[in-house]
Amino acid sequence: MNWRGLRFRIAFGLAGVLAVLFAILGGGLYLSRSRVLLGDTDVALKGRADWIEGIARGPAEAGDFSSFQEEMKEHTDLGREGRVVQILSESGRVLFRSENLAGASLPFTQTELAGLRPCQWAIRTVSLAGEGRLRLITQNGREKEGEGAAYFVQVAMPLDQVEANLRRLLRTLAGAIPLGAFLIGAGGWFLVGRTLKPVGDIVRSARLIRVDDLKRRLEIPKTGDEIEELSRILNSMLGELELNFERMRRFIADAAHEIRTPLGILLGETDVALQADRQSEEYRSILESNRKEVARLAGLVERLLFLSHMDAGQWRWEMRPVSLRPLLSDLAEKAGLLANDKDLRVILEADQEAVIRGDEMRLRQLLLNLVDNAVKHSRPGGRIILSLSRRDGQAVLGVEDEGAGIRPEDLPRIFDRFYRADKARERSRGGYGLGLSISQAIAQAHRGRIEVRSKVGEGSLFALWLPLP
Ligand code: ADP
């Protein structure tokens, strides 16, 4: 795992997301601050306009503004910004213009003036050469329609203070946002690094694990979090892998061993036959023996192929409804034939019918394995009981014998591949030690299981449980 990449991506992503968030918040702050500052300016501007309007009423009625500049100076303690004043007649003629305007005019339009009813005012921002941006109020000085003097007062206030204020805020934000994002990114980098350290350790110890040495395990960090859980899961996965690997290795070794024995016999007998001229009777007997070994090899290869297909999950099952009663009675007949030599009695106990979904041919193979084993291990004169019943929503098929039984220490291993309780004897009887493992695999493919009960000297009962639909 490229944890450095992960670390960088998390820290960088965090910083990026926060930078965007800060920028949005900063933008909001800037907007609201500029609105507040402009609002304050407007309130002050309106106060001044009212005040100028008051002292201008007299001159406006008299139509004489000659001494208004002095009057304003006398009455006002307003600073420079309060004295940018222009007074207009109703028709828009300039009646008075304060000195500090130095001949320049505060902007207005006839439509603007016409739109202002008595006592109404309008505020906007204007740019004036030499003065920069100004906030300008234009207010109608008339108190009532058709009464008193008609004049408009215009007062302007430079916005330089407000703008300087906002510039300062912008500078602060422009410095603080990247710095904040950087610090958070650095913090994230550090924290992610610390959090991912155990992952780095896992990666290092995982590198040491090889297919030929699956005994190694990851060190489990005592972090009490997902990483600890992950390493535990990986370790149990390794355990599982080791077990399966070992099982597979043993299976291949056993299979090779099983193939070697008949091949050795074939080779040996052929060599003996070739050493001298022989009677045709002798050739026939050697060929018959060779045929037996070839047949054994063919049977073994067929079973191995079946198992390997099943292991790979590639076996094509032909699932159809299967009636178990006719299947079992058919097997009972076959068992009868097999049992003849040993003078065995085959008993069928199947009163009820049970229909399941399954692969009839494979189920027949499974049961035939069990019957074949029962016959092989029975004592002469004994009974073989084939039964069918329904229990707990399942069909139970029993194959019981009164034979030698299975020793308790062999019992857990009889389903292992190539396991035979008595290797030499079973082999001479034609067994491969694969019958029960194949049977078990078929049962599992039908979502069923095989249970065994056995007592040495008394016999064994193999029960196949299959779920009913
Ligand atoms: P095989 O094909 O050699 O018979 P199986 O896988 O069918 O091998 O059986 C594995 C071993 O289980 C046998 O070698 C035998 O020792 C034991 N076994 C199976 N069925 C019975 C039985 N009915 N009675 C006693 N032992 C049995």
Short mmCIF file of C-alpha atoms and ligand atoms in Angstrom, two decimals:
data_model
loop_
_atom_site.label_atom_id
_atom_site.label_comp_id
_atom_site.label_asym_id
_atom_site.label_seq_id
_atom_site.Cartn_x
_atom_site.Cartn_y
_atom_site.Cartn_z
CA MET A 1 0.00 0.00 0.00
CA ASN A 2 1.30 3.41 -0.92
CA TRP A 3 0.59 4.95 2.45
CA ARG A 4 2.70 8.00 1.70
CA GLY A 5 0.31 8.77 -1.09
CA LEU A 6 -2.61 8.28 1.24
CA ARG A 7 -1.05 10.52 3.83
CA PHE A 8 -0.43 13.25 1.29
CA ARG A 9 -3.91 12.95 -0.20
CA ILE A 10 -5.63 13.20 3.18
CA ALA A 11 -3.54 16.13 4.42
CA PHE A 12 -3.71 17.97 1.12
CA GLY A 13 -7.42 17.29 0.71
CA LEU A 14 -8.09 18.50 4.25
CA ALA A 15 -6.14 21.71 3.67
CA GLY A 16 -7.91 22.26 0.33
CA VAL A 17 -11.39 21.71 1.75
CA LEU A 18 -10.66 24.00 4.68
CA ALA A 19 -9.16 26.68 2.44
CA VAL A 20 -12.37 26.69 0.39
CA LEU A 21 -14.46 26.76 3.57
CA PHE A 22 -12.40 29.62 5.04
CA ALA A 23 -12.62 31.50 1.75
CA ILE A 24 -16.42 31.20 1.77
CA LEU A 25 -16.60 32.31 5.40
CA GLY A 26 -14.09 35.14 4.75
CA GLY A 27 -16.15 36.29 1.75
CA GLY A 28 -19.25 36.32 3.94
CA LEU A 29 -17.44 38.24 6.64
CA TYR A 30 -16.14 40.77 4.10
CA LEU A 31 -19.60 41.31 2.63
CA SER A 32 -21.32 41.75 5.97
CA ARG A 33 -18.55 44.06 7.23
CA SER A 34 -18.78 46.25 4.14
CA ARG A 35 -22.56 46.35 4.51
CA VAL A 36 -22.27 47.42 8.18
CA LEU A 37 -19.67 50.10 7.42
CA LEU A 38 -21.69 51.47 4.52
CA GLY A 39 -24.84 51.41 6.69
CA ASP A 40 -23.03 53.44 9.38
CA THR A 41 -21.85 55.92 6.77
CA ASP A 42 -25.37 56.25 5.43
CA VAL A 43 -26.80 56.93 8.89
CA ALA A 44 -24.20 59.65 9.50
CA LEU A 45 -24.78 61.06 6.04
CA LYS A 46 -28.52 61.28 6.58
CA GLY A 47 -27.98 63.13 9.88
CA ARG A 48 -25.76 65.66 8.19
CA ALA A 49 -28.12 66.11 5.28
CA ASP A 50 -30.96 66.87 7.73
CA TRP A 51 -28.81 69.34 9.53
CA ILE A 52 -27.64 71.16 6.38
CA GLU A 53 -31.21 71.12 5.11
CA GLY A 54 -32.24 72.99 8.29
CA ILE A 55 -29.66 75.72 8.03
CA ALA A 56 -30.16 76.03 4.26
CA ARG A 57 -33.89 76.63 4.50
CA GLY A 58 -33.47 80.35 5.28
CA PRO A 59 -31.06 81.11 2.44
CA ALA A 60 -33.19 78.98 0.09
CA GLU A 61 -36.32 80.95 0.89
CA ALA A 62 -34.41 84.21 0.52
CA GLY A 63 -32.69 82.92 -2.60
CA ASP A 64 -29.36 84.05 -1.22
CA PHE A 65 -26.51 81.68 -0.49
CA SER A 66 -23.76 84.28 -0.54
CA SER A 67 -22.89 83.86 3.12
CA PHE A 68 -23.80 80.20 3.42
CA GLN A 69 -20.24 79.00 3.43
CA GLU A 70 -19.48 81.09 6.53
CA GLU A 71 -22.76 80.14 8.08
CA MET A 72 -21.92 76.52 7.66
CA LYS A 73 -18.52 77.05 9.21
CA GLU A 74 -20.07 78.91 12.10
CA HIS A 75 -22.67 76.36 12.89
CA THR A 76 -20.85 73.25 12.23
CA ASP A 77 -18.17 71.34 13.89
CA LEU A 78 -18.33 68.83 11.11
CA GLY A 79 -15.07 67.68 9.67
CA ARG A 80 -14.04 67.97 6.08
CA GLU A 81 -16.32 65.24 4.93
CA GLY A 82 -19.43 66.87 6.33
CA ARG A 83 -18.85 69.96 4.33
CA VAL A 84 -18.89 68.58 0.80
CA VAL A 85 -22.22 70.18 0.11
CA GLN A 86 -24.18 71.23 -2.93
CA ILE A 87 -27.58 72.89 -2.92
CA LEU A 88 -29.75 72.80 -5.99
CA SER A 89 -32.87 74.64 -7.02
CA GLU A 90 -36.00 72.73 -7.90
CA SER A 91 -35.04 72.87 -11.54
CA GLY A 92 -31.55 71.57 -10.83
CA ARG A 93 -29.68 74.85 -10.93
CA VAL A 94 -26.69 74.92 -8.53
CA LEU A 95 -27.50 77.45 -5.80
CA PHE A 96 -24.53 76.68 -3.59
CA ARG A 97 -21.43 74.59 -3.82
CA SER A 98 -19.04 74.24 -0.89
CA GLU A 99 -15.48 75.49 -1.27
CA ASN A 100 -13.90 72.11 -0.92
CA LEU A 101 -15.56 71.01 -4.13
CA ALA A 102 -13.15 73.38 -5.88
CA GLY A 103 -15.50 74.01 -8.75
CA ALA A 104 -16.34 70.36 -9.34
CA SER A 105 -19.96 69.36 -9.25
CA LEU A 106 -21.63 66.61 -7.23
CA PRO A 107 -23.42 64.48 -9.82
CA PHE A 108 -27.21 64.48 -10.20
CA THR A 109 -29.75 63.96 -12.93
CA GLN A 110 -33.07 65.59 -13.56
CA THR A 111 -34.85 62.26 -13.34
CA GLU A 112 -33.30 61.66 -9.96
CA LEU A 113 -34.49 65.04 -8.69
CA ALA A 114 -37.93 64.57 -10.19
CA GLY A 115 -38.23 61.21 -8.47
CA LEU A 116 -37.73 62.67 -5.00
CA ARG A 117 -40.94 63.76 -3.30
CA PRO A 118 -40.75 66.24 -0.34
CA CYS A 119 -38.62 64.88 2.51
CA GLN A 120 -37.46 61.94 0.37
CA TRP A 121 -33.82 61.14 -0.20
CA ALA A 122 -31.61 58.81 -2.20
CA ILE A 123 -28.13 57.54 -1.40
CA ARG A 124 -25.60 56.15 -3.88
CA THR A 125 -21.86 55.83 -4.37
CA VAL A 126 -20.20 58.11 -6.91
CA SER A 127 -16.66 58.73 -8.14
CA LEU A 128 -15.36 62.24 -8.25
CA ALA A 129 -12.09 63.23 -9.86
CA GLY A 130 -9.59 64.10 -7.15
CA GLU A 131 -11.89 62.96 -4.35
CA GLY A 132 -12.06 59.26 -5.10
CA ARG A 133 -15.21 57.37 -4.23
CA LEU A 134 -17.87 59.21 -2.27
CA ARG A 135 -21.15 58.29 -0.67
CA LEU A 136 -23.68 60.86 -1.82
CA ILE A 137 -27.10 61.69 -0.42
CA THR A 138 -29.55 63.79 -2.41
CA GLN A 139 -32.47 64.97 -0.34
CA ASN A 140 -35.54 67.02 -1.16
CA GLY A 141 -35.57 70.06 1.25
CA ARG A 142 -39.24 70.82 0.78
CA GLU A 143 -41.31 69.80 3.78
CA LYS A 144 -44.70 69.52 2.08
CA GLU A 145 -45.86 69.52 -1.54
CA GLY A 146 -46.54 73.09 -2.69
CA GLU A 147 -45.32 74.71 0.58
CA GLY A 148 -42.10 76.55 1.51
CA ALA A 149 -38.89 76.82 -0.47
CA ALA A 150 -38.11 74.18 -3.05
CA TYR A 151 -34.48 73.04 -2.99
CA PHE A 152 -32.35 69.90 -2.93
CA VAL A 153 -29.50 69.30 -0.56
CA GLN A 154 -26.62 67.07 -1.61
CA VAL A 155 -24.04 66.01 0.94
CA ALA A 156 -21.16 63.67 0.19
CA MET A 157 -18.77 61.76 2.40
CA PRO A 158 -15.55 60.23 1.09
CA LEU A 159 -15.45 56.45 1.42
CA ASP A 160 -11.66 56.29 1.92
CA GLN A 161 -11.99 55.35 5.62
CA VAL A 162 -14.48 52.61 4.86
CA GLU A 163 -12.38 51.35 1.98
CA ALA A 164 -9.20 51.40 4.06
CA ASN A 165 -11.02 49.45 6.72
CA LEU A 166 -12.19 46.86 4.21
CA ARG A 167 -8.73 46.63 2.63
CA ARG A 168 -7.28 45.85 6.04
CA LEU A 169 -9.86 43.11 6.52
CA LEU A 170 -9.08 41.71 3.08
CA ARG A 171 -5.35 41.70 3.83
CA THR A 172 -5.94 39.91 7.12
CA LEU A 173 -8.14 37.31 5.42
CA ALA A 174 -5.70 36.85 2.55
CA GLY A 175 -2.96 36.11 5.07
CA ALA A 176 -4.99 34.08 7.54
CA ILE A 177 -6.77 31.75 5.11
CA PRO A 178 -3.69 30.18 3.47
CA LEU A 179 -1.89 30.13 6.83
CA GLY A 180 -4.86 28.42 8.52
CA ALA A 181 -5.17 25.92 5.68
CA PHE A 182 -1.44 25.24 5.78
CA LEU A 183 -1.45 24.70 9.55
CA ILE A 184 -4.42 22.36 9.33
CA GLY A 185 -2.79 20.53 6.41
CA ALA A 186 0.41 20.17 8.43
CA GLY A 187 -1.58 18.98 11.46
CA GLY A 188 -3.42 16.53 9.23
CA TRP A 189 -0.13 15.32 7.76
CA PHE A 190 1.24 14.70 11.24
CA LEU A 191 -1.91 13.01 12.55
CA VAL A 192 -2.41 10.85 9.46
CA GLY A 193 1.26 9.89 9.64
CA ARG A 194 0.83 8.77 13.23
CA THR A 195 -2.40 6.95 12.46
CA LEU A 196 -0.90 5.18 9.47
CA LYS A 197 2.27 4.14 11.22
CA PRO A 198 0.83 0.74 12.25
CA VAL A 199 -0.26 0.28 8.63
CA GLY A 200 3.33 0.87 7.57
CA ASP A 201 4.42 -1.75 10.10
CA ILE A 202 1.87 -4.21 8.70
CA VAL A 203 3.14 -3.56 5.18
CA ARG A 204 6.72 -4.21 6.31
CA SER A 205 5.91 -7.47 8.06
CA ALA A 206 3.58 -8.56 5.23
CA ARG A 207 6.52 -8.16 2.82
CA LEU A 208 8.40 -10.84 4.74
CA ILE A 209 5.63 -13.40 4.27
CA ARG A 210 6.26 -15.72 1.34
CA VAL A 211 4.32 -18.61 -0.12
CA ASP A 212 6.98 -21.06 1.10
CA ASP A 213 6.82 -19.62 4.60
CA LEU A 214 3.21 -19.12 5.51
CA LYS A 215 3.96 -19.72 9.19
CA ARG A 216 4.80 -16.08 9.75
CA ARG A 217 2.17 -13.79 11.15
CA LEU A 218 1.71 -10.02 11.21
CA GLU A 219 2.47 -8.19 14.41
CA ILE A 220 -0.82 -6.99 15.87
CA PRO A 221 -0.67 -3.31 16.91
CA LYS A 222 -2.52 -2.76 20.17
CA THR A 223 -4.39 0.24 18.82
CA GLY A 224 -7.86 -1.08 19.60
CA ASP A 225 -9.14 0.23 16.27
CA GLU A 226 -9.84 -0.94 12.73
CA ILE A 227 -6.13 -1.41 12.08
CA GLU A 228 -5.83 -3.89 14.92
CA GLU A 229 -8.92 -5.65 13.64
CA LEU A 230 -7.53 -5.66 10.11
CA SER A 231 -4.28 -7.29 11.20
CA ARG A 232 -6.20 -9.92 13.16
CA ILE A 233 -8.33 -10.66 10.09
CA LEU A 234 -5.22 -10.83 7.89
CA ASN A 235 -3.60 -13.20 10.36
CA SER A 236 -6.59 -15.50 10.45
CA MET A 237 -6.64 -15.37 6.65
CA LEU A 238 -2.98 -16.38 6.65
CA GLY A 239 -3.78 -19.24 9.00
CA GLU A 240 -6.53 -20.36 6.65
CA LEU A 241 -4.17 -20.07 3.68
CA GLU A 242 -1.45 -22.03 5.45
CA LEU A 243 -3.91 -24.78 6.32
CA ASN A 244 -5.25 -25.01 2.79
CA PHE A 245 -1.80 -24.83 1.31
CA GLU A 246 -0.65 -27.66 3.55
CA ARG A 247 -3.77 -29.66 2.70
CA MET A 248 -3.13 -29.16 -1.00
CA ARG A 249 0.53 -30.07 -0.68
CA ARG A 250 -0.37 -33.25 1.15
CA PHE A 251 -3.06 -34.03 -1.41
CA ILE A 252 -0.59 -33.74 -4.29
CA ALA A 253 2.02 -35.83 -2.45
CA ASP A 254 -0.59 -38.50 -1.65
CA ALA A 255 -1.92 -38.48 -5.21
CA ALA A 256 1.61 -38.89 -6.61
CA HIS A 257 2.21 -41.72 -4.20
CA GLU A 258 -1.03 -43.45 -5.20
CA ILE A 259 -0.12 -43.17 -8.88
CA ARG A 260 3.41 -44.40 -8.32
CA THR A 261 2.40 -47.76 -6.85
CA PRO A 262 0.38 -49.09 -9.83
CA LEU A 263 2.90 -47.59 -12.25
CA GLY A 264 5.71 -49.43 -10.43
CA ILE A 265 3.76 -52.69 -10.66
CA LEU A 266 3.04 -52.11 -14.37
CA LEU A 267 6.66 -51.39 -15.11
CA GLY A 268 7.94 -54.32 -13.06
CA GLU A 269 5.61 -56.85 -14.62
CA THR A 270 6.26 -55.58 -18.14
CA ASP A 271 10.01 -55.84 -17.57
CA VAL A 272 9.64 -59.41 -16.29
CA ALA A 273 7.53 -60.30 -19.34
CA LEU A 274 10.14 -58.86 -21.67
CA GLN A 275 13.12 -60.65 -20.08
CA ALA A 276 12.41 -64.00 -21.81
CA ASP A 277 10.12 -65.68 -24.29
CA ARG A 278 6.99 -66.83 -22.48
CA GLN A 279 4.02 -69.01 -22.98
CA SER A 280 0.90 -67.27 -24.14
CA GLU A 281 -0.74 -68.27 -20.83
CA GLU A 282 1.90 -66.32 -18.94
CA TYR A 283 1.48 -63.27 -21.22
CA ARG A 284 -2.26 -63.42 -20.65
CA SER A 285 -1.90 -63.51 -16.90
CA ILE A 286 0.59 -60.58 -16.95
CA LEU A 287 -1.73 -58.58 -19.24
CA GLU A 288 -4.66 -59.30 -16.94
CA SER A 289 -2.70 -58.06 -13.95
CA ASN A 290 -1.55 -55.00 -15.92
CA ARG A 291 -5.13 -54.31 -16.94
CA LYS A 292 -6.15 -54.32 -13.29
CA GLU A 293 -3.49 -51.72 -12.49
CA VAL A 294 -4.41 -49.56 -15.50
CA ALA A 295 -8.05 -49.73 -14.45
CA ARG A 296 -7.03 -48.68 -10.98
CA LEU A 297 -5.06 -45.75 -12.38
CA ALA A 298 -7.98 -44.73 -14.58
CA GLY A 299 -10.35 -44.83 -11.59
CA LEU A 300 -7.93 -42.75 -9.56
CA VAL A 301 -7.45 -40.15 -12.28
CA GLU A 302 -11.21 -39.86 -12.73
CA ARG A 303 -11.72 -39.23 -9.01
CA LEU A 304 -8.87 -36.73 -8.87
CA LEU A 305 -10.33 -34.82 -11.81
CA PHE A 306 -13.74 -34.73 -10.14
CA LEU A 307 -12.22 -33.40 -6.90
CA SER A 308 -10.12 -30.79 -8.66
CA HIS A 309 -13.16 -29.53 -10.62
CA MET A 310 -15.12 -29.31 -7.40
CA ASP A 311 -12.28 -27.48 -5.64
CA ALA A 312 -12.22 -24.95 -8.46
CA GLY A 313 -16.02 -24.63 -8.27
CA GLN A 314 -16.23 -25.69 -11.92
CA TRP A 315 -18.33 -28.81 -11.59
CA ARG A 316 -21.62 -28.56 -13.49
CA TRP A 317 -24.37 -29.91 -11.28
CA GLU A 318 -27.56 -31.12 -12.92
CA MET A 319 -30.04 -30.08 -10.27
CA ARG A 320 -33.53 -31.56 -10.71
CA PRO A 321 -36.23 -32.91 -8.40
CA VAL A 322 -35.09 -36.34 -7.20
CA SER A 323 -37.40 -38.92 -5.56
CA LEU A 324 -35.30 -40.57 -2.90
CA ARG A 325 -37.42 -43.67 -2.30
CA PRO A 326 -37.05 -45.23 -5.76
CA LEU A 327 -33.38 -44.23 -5.70
CA LEU A 328 -32.85 -46.05 -2.40
CA SER A 329 -34.76 -49.18 -3.43
CA ASP A 330 -32.70 -49.31 -6.62
CA LEU A 331 -29.56 -49.13 -4.47
CA ALA A 332 -30.91 -51.85 -2.20
CA GLU A 333 -31.07 -54.12 -5.23
CA LYS A 334 -27.49 -53.30 -6.16
CA ALA A 335 -26.42 -53.84 -2.56
CA GLY A 336 -28.14 -57.22 -2.70
CA LEU A 337 -25.96 -58.19 -5.66
CA LEU A 338 -22.79 -56.89 -4.00
CA ALA A 339 -23.71 -58.62 -0.75
CA ASN A 340 -24.27 -62.01 -2.24
CA ASP A 341 -20.70 -63.19 -1.79
CA LYS A 342 -20.71 -62.37 1.88
CA ASP A 343 -24.10 -63.78 2.58
CA LEU A 344 -25.39 -60.39 3.77
CA ARG A 345 -29.00 -59.42 4.25
CA VAL A 346 -30.06 -56.06 2.82
CA ILE A 347 -33.07 -54.46 4.52
CA LEU A 348 -34.92 -51.44 3.11
CA GLU A 349 -36.79 -49.22 5.58
CA ALA A 350 -38.39 -46.52 3.47
CA ASP A 351 -42.08 -45.99 4.12
CA GLN A 352 -42.14 -42.33 3.30
CA GLU A 353 -41.31 -40.63 0.05
CA ALA A 354 -39.05 -37.55 0.04
CA VAL A 355 -38.32 -35.42 -2.99
CA ILE A 356 -35.36 -33.06 -2.97
CA ARG A 357 -33.60 -30.93 -5.58
CA GLY A 358 -30.32 -32.50 -6.54
CA ASP A 359 -28.04 -34.16 -9.07
CA GLU A 360 -29.40 -37.70 -9.20
CA MET A 361 -26.29 -39.26 -10.71
CA ARG A 362 -24.00 -37.75 -8.07
CA LEU A 363 -26.36 -38.64 -5.23
CA ARG A 364 -26.41 -42.20 -6.53
CA GLN A 365 -22.60 -42.17 -6.59
CA LEU A 366 -22.55 -40.89 -3.00
CA LEU A 367 -24.94 -43.57 -1.72
CA LEU A 368 -23.18 -46.27 -3.71
CA ASN A 369 -19.92 -45.29 -1.97
CA LEU A 370 -21.62 -45.71 1.41
CA VAL A 371 -23.21 -49.03 0.41
CA ASP A 372 -19.93 -50.24 -1.06
CA ASN A 373 -18.13 -49.40 2.19
CA ALA A 374 -20.86 -51.09 4.25
CA VAL A 375 -20.51 -54.25 2.18
CA LYS A 376 -16.70 -54.15 2.30
CA HIS A 377 -16.60 -53.75 6.06
CA SER A 378 -19.49 -56.08 6.96
CA ARG A 379 -18.93 -59.42 8.61
CA PRO A 380 -20.38 -62.41 6.73
CA GLY A 381 -23.99 -63.06 7.65
CA GLY A 382 -24.59 -59.50 8.87
CA ARG A 383 -27.32 -57.06 7.91
CA ILE A 384 -27.19 -53.87 5.86
CA ILE A 385 -30.07 -51.52 6.56
CA LEU A 386 -30.95 -48.78 4.07
CA SER A 387 -33.43 -46.28 5.47
CA LEU A 388 -35.23 -43.10 4.46
CA SER A 389 -37.00 -40.75 6.87
CA ARG A 390 -37.83 -37.09 7.32
CA ARG A 391 -36.53 -35.15 10.31
CA ASP A 392 -36.47 -31.40 11.07
CA GLY A 393 -37.40 -30.44 7.53
CA GLN A 394 -34.69 -32.67 6.10
CA ALA A 395 -34.56 -36.01 4.37
CA VAL A 396 -32.29 -38.50 6.16
CA LEU A 397 -30.86 -41.45 4.24
CA GLY A 398 -29.17 -44.07 6.43
CA VAL A 399 -26.70 -46.80 5.45
CA GLU A 400 -26.05 -49.05 8.42
CA ASP A 401 -23.89 -52.14 8.67
CA GLU A 402 -23.02 -54.66 11.34
CA GLY A 403 -19.36 -54.76 10.47
CA ALA A 404 -16.03 -54.04 12.11
CA GLY A 405 -16.86 -50.44 12.99
CA ILE A 406 -14.44 -47.52 13.01
CA ARG A 407 -12.02 -46.77 15.82
CA PRO A 408 -12.71 -43.45 17.59
CA GLU A 409 -9.26 -42.12 16.64
CA ASP A 410 -9.97 -42.80 12.94
CA LEU A 411 -13.45 -41.33 13.03
CA PRO A 412 -12.50 -37.63 12.60
CA ARG A 413 -10.18 -38.47 9.72
CA ILE A 414 -12.17 -40.82 7.50
CA PHE A 415 -13.43 -37.90 5.37
CA ASP A 416 -9.85 -36.75 4.66
CA ARG A 417 -8.57 -37.39 1.18
CA PHE A 418 -6.60 -40.65 0.86
CA TYR A 419 -7.25 -41.54 4.47
CA ARG A 420 -7.66 -45.26 5.04
CA ALA A 421 -7.79 -46.78 8.48
CA ASP A 422 -5.83 -49.80 7.31
CA LYS A 423 -3.89 -48.68 4.28
CA ALA A 424 -2.53 -51.98 3.03
CA ARG A 425 -5.76 -53.92 3.49
CA GLU A 426 -8.02 -51.24 2.00
CA ARG A 427 -5.75 -50.91 -1.02
CA SER A 428 -5.86 -54.61 -1.70
CA ARG A 429 -9.66 -54.30 -1.56
CA GLY A 430 -9.48 -51.69 -4.32
CA GLY A 431 -10.14 -48.62 -2.15
CA TYR A 432 -8.51 -45.27 -2.96
CA GLY A 433 -9.33 -43.55 0.31
CA LEU A 434 -11.24 -40.94 -1.71
CA GLY A 435 -14.78 -42.34 -1.51
CA LEU A 436 -15.89 -40.55 1.65
CA SER A 437 -14.24 -37.24 0.78
CA ILE A 438 -16.01 -37.27 -2.59
CA SER A 439 -19.27 -38.22 -0.86
CA GLN A 440 -18.85 -35.39 1.61
CA ALA A 441 -18.19 -32.89 -1.20
CA ILE A 442 -21.33 -34.05 -3.03
CA ALA A 443 -23.39 -33.73 0.17
CA GLN A 444 -22.08 -30.21 0.75
CA ALA A 445 -22.88 -29.20 -2.82
CA HIS A 446 -26.48 -30.17 -1.95
CA ARG A 447 -26.31 -28.09 1.24
CA GLY A 448 -26.36 -31.35 3.18
CA ARG A 449 -23.97 -33.28 5.42
CA ILE A 450 -22.93 -36.81 6.34
CA GLU A 451 -22.97 -37.92 9.97
CA VAL A 452 -21.31 -41.11 11.23
CA ARG A 453 -21.94 -43.16 14.30
CA SER A 454 -19.81 -46.23 14.82
CA LYS A 455 -18.82 -48.73 17.46
CA VAL A 456 -15.86 -51.03 17.04
CA GLY A 457 -17.09 -54.59 16.68
CA GLU A 458 -20.75 -53.58 16.32
CA GLY A 459 -20.99 -51.63 13.09
CA SER A 460 -21.42 -48.18 11.62
CA LEU A 461 -24.26 -45.89 10.60
CA PHE A 462 -23.67 -43.28 7.90
CA ALA A 463 -26.56 -40.78 7.74
CA LEU A 464 -26.90 -38.37 4.81
CA TRP A 465 -28.94 -35.27 5.67
CA LEU A 466 -30.41 -33.36 2.75
CA PRO A 467 -32.57 -30.25 3.09
CA LEU A 468 -36.11 -30.64 1.71
CA PRO A 469 -37.24 -27.82 -0.55
P1 ADP B 1 -12.12 -46.16 0.26
O1 ADP B 1 -12.49 -45.62 -1.07
O2 ADP B 1 -10.71 -46.64 0.33
O3 ADP B 1 -13.12 -47.14 0.83
P2 ADP B 1 -13.33 -44.18 1.86
O4 ADP B 1 -13.02 -42.74 1.79
O5 ADP B 1 -14.63 -44.62 1.32
O6 ADP B 1 -12.12 -44.94 1.23
O7 ADP B 1 -13.28 -44.58 3.38
C1 ADP B 1 -12.19 -44.16 4.19
C2 ADP B 1 -11.95 -45.11 5.32
O8 ADP B 1 -13.05 -45.10 6.23
C3 ADP B 1 -11.85 -46.55 4.90
O9 ADP B 1 -10.55 -46.83 4.56
C4 ADP B 1 -12.30 -47.30 6.13
O10 ADP B 1 -11.19 -47.48 6.99
C5 ADP B 1 -13.26 -46.38 6.79
N1 ADP B 1 -14.68 -46.78 6.54
C6 ADP B 1 -15.53 -46.26 5.66
N2 ADP B 1 -16.75 -46.84 5.72
C7 ADP B 1 -16.66 -47.77 6.70
C8 ADP B 1 -17.59 -48.72 7.26
N3 ADP B 1 -18.86 -48.82 6.83
N4 ADP B 1 -17.15 -49.49 8.25
C9 ADP B 1 -15.88 -49.40 8.71
N5 ADP B 1 -14.95 -48.55 8.23
C10 ADP B 1 -15.34 -47.74 7.23
#
